[in-house]
PDB file of C-alpha atoms in Angstrom:
ATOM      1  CA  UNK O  15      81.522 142.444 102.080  1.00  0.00           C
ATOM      2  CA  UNK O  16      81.177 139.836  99.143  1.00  0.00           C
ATOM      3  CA  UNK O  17      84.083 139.211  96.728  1.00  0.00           C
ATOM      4  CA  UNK O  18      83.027 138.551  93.450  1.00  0.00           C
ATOM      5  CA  UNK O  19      84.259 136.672  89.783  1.00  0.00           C
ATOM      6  CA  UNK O  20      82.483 138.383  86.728  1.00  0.00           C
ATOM      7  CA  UNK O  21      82.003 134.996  85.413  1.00  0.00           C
ATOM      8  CA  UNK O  22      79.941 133.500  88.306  1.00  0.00           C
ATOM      9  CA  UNK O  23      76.133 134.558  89.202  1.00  0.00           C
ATOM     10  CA  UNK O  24      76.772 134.611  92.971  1.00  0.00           C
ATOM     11  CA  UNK O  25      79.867 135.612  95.453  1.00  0.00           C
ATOM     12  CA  UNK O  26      82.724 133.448  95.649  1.00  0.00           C
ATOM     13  CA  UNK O  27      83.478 134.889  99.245  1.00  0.00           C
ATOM     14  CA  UNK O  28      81.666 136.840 102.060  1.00  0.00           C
ATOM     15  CA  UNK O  29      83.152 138.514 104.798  1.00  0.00           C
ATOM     16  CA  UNK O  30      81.120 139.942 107.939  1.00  0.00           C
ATOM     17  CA  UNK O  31      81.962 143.456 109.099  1.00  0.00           C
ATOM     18  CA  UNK O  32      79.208 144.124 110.762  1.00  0.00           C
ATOM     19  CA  UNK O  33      79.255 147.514 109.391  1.00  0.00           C
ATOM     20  CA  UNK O  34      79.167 149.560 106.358  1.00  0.00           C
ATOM     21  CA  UNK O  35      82.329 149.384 104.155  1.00  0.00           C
ATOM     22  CA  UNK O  36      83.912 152.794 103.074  1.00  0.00           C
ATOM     23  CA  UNK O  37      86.512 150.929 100.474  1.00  0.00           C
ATOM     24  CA  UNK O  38      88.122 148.130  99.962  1.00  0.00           C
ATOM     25  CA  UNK O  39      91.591 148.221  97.757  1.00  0.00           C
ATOM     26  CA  UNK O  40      93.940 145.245  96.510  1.00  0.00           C
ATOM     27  CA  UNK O  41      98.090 145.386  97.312  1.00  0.00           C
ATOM     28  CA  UNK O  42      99.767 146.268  94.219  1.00  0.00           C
ATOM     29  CA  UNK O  43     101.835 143.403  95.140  1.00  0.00           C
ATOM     30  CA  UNK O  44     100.073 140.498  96.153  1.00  0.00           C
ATOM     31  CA  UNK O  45      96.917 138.791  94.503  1.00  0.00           C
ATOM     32  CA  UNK O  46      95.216 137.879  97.834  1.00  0.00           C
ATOM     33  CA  UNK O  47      96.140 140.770 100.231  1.00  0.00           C
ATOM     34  CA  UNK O  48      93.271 143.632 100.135  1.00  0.00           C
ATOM     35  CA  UNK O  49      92.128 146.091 102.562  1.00  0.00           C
ATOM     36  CA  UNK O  50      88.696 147.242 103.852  1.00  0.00           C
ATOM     37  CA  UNK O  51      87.861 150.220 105.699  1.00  0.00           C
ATOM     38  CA  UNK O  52      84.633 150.696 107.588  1.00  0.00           C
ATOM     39  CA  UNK O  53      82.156 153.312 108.912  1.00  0.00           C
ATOM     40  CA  UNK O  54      83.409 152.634 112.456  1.00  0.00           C
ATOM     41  CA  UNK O  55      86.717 153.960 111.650  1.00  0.00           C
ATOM     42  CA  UNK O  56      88.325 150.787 111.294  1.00  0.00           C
ATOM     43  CA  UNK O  57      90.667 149.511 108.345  1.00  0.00           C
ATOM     44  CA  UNK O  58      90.947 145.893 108.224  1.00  0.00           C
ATOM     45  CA  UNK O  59      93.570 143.544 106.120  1.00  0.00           C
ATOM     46  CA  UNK O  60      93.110 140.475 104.511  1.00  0.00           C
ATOM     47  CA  UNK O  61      95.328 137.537 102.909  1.00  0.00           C
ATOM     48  CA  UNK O  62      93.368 135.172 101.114  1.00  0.00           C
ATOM     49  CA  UNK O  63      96.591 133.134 101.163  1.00  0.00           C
ATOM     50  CA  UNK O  64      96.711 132.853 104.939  1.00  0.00           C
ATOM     51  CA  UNK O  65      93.231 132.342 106.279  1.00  0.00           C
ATOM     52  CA  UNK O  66      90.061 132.258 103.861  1.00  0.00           C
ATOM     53  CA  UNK O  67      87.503 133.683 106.764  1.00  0.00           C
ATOM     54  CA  UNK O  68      89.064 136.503 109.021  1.00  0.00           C
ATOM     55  CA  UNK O  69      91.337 139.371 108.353  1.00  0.00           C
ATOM     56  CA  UNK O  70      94.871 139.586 109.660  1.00  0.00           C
ATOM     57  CA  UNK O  71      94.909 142.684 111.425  1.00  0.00           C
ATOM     58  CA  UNK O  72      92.222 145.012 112.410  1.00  0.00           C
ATOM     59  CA  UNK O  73      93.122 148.728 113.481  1.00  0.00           C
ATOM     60  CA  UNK O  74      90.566 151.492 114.593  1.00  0.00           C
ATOM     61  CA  UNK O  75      92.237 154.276 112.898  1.00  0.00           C
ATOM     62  CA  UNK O  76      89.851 156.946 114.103  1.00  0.00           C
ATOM     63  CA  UNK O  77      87.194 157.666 116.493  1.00  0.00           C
ATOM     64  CA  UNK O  78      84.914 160.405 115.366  1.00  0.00           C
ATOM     65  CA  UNK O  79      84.789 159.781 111.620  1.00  0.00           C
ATOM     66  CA  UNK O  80      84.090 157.610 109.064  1.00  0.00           C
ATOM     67  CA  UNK O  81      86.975 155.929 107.476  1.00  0.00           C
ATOM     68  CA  UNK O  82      86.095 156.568 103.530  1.00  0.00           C
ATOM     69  CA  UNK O  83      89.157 155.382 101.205  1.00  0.00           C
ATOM     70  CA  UNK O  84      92.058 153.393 101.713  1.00  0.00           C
ATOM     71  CA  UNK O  85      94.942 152.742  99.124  1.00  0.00           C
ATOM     72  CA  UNK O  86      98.033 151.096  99.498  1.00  0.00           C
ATOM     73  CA  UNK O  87     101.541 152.417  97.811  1.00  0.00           C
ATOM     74  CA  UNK O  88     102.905 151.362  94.826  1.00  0.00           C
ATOM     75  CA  UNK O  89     106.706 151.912  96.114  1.00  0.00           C
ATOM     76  CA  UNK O  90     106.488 151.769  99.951  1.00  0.00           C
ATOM     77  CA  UNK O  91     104.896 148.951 102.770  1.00  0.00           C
ATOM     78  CA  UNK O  92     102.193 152.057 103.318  1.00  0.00           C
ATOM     79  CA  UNK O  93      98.592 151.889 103.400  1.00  0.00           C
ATOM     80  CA  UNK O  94      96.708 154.741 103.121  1.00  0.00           C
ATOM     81  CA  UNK O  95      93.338 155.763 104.786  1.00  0.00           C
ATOM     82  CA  UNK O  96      91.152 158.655 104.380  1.00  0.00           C
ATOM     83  CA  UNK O  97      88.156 159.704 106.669  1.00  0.00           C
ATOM     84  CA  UNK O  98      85.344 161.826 106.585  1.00  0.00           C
ATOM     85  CA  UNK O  99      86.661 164.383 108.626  1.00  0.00           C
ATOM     86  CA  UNK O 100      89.452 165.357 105.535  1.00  0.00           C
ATOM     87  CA  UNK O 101      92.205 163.617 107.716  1.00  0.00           C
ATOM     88  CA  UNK O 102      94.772 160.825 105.941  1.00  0.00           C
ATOM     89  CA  UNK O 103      96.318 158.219 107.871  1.00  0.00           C
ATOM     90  CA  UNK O 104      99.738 156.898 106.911  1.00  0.00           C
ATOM     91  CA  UNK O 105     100.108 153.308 107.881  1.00  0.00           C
ATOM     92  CA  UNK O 106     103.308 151.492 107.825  1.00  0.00           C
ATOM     93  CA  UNK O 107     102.566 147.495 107.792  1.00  0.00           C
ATOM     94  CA  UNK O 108     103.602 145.014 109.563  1.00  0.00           C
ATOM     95  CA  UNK O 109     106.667 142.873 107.337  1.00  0.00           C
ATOM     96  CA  UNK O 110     104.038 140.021 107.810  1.00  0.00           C
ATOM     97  CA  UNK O 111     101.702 141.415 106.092  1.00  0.00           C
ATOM     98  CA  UNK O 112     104.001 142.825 103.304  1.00  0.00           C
ATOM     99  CA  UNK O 113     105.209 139.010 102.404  1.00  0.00           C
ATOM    100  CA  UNK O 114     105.059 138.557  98.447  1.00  0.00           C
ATOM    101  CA  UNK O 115     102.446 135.621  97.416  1.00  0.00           C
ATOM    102  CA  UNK O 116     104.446 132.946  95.640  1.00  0.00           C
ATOM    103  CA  UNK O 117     103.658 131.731  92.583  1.00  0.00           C
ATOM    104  CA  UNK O 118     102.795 127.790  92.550  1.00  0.00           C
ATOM    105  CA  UNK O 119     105.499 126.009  90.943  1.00  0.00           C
ATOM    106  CA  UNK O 120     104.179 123.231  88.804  1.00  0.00           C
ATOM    107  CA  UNK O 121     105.103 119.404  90.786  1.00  0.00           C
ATOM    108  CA  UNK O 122     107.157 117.505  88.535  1.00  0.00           C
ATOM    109  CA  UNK O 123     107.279 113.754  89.423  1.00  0.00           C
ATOM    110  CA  UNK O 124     110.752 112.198  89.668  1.00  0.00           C
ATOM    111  CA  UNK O 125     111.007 108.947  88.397  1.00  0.00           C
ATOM    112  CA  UNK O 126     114.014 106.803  89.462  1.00  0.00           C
ATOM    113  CA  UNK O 127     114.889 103.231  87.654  1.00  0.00           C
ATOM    114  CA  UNK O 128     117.548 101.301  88.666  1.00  0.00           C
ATOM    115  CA  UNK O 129     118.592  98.129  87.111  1.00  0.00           C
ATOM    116  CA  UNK O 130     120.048  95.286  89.296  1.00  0.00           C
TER     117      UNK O 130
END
């Protein structure tokens, strides 16, 4: 799975599943936290703000299917996942893993002066 900016020729990131990927889907509320779910039946979850180069959590969600969408909720800590089969999973995540990505607050250097 390769993460890509329109503006550069070649993948900014790669991650190895070693398997196909159904579909991958972004959190609604955090820039870095997406979600990938696999032919193995596996949805996997990633914070770019924790760790660059392995997924938080990986959960086999299903063992004779393919897992083929996932989406997470707009209003609720719930992740989605569909399979081949027809079934939907309802997934309620962990509070780690629901933690809002702050936004970088711009250093200011303090400058102190004191006359003797």
């Amino acid at each position: 799975m390769r993460l890509w900016d329109e503006t550069f020729p070649t993948a900014i990131m790669s991650f190895d599943l070693n398997t196909s990927v159904g579909d991958v889907a972004w959190a609604p509320y955090s820039s870095t936290v997406f979600a990938a779910v696999t032919d193995e039946g596996k949805v996997n979850v990633y914070d770019l703000h924790a760790n660059k180069h392995e997924q938080l959590c990986e959960q086999k969600i299903v063992k004779k299917a393919k897992c083929t969408h996932v989406q997470f909720s707009a209003r609720a800590p719930i992740l989605l996942v569909g399979d081949s089969a027809g079934g939907v999973t309802s997934l309620k995540l962990s509070p780690n893993l629901r933690k809002i990505t702050p936004i970088p607050v711009p250093v200011q250097k303090k400058v102190c002066c004191q006359a003797w």
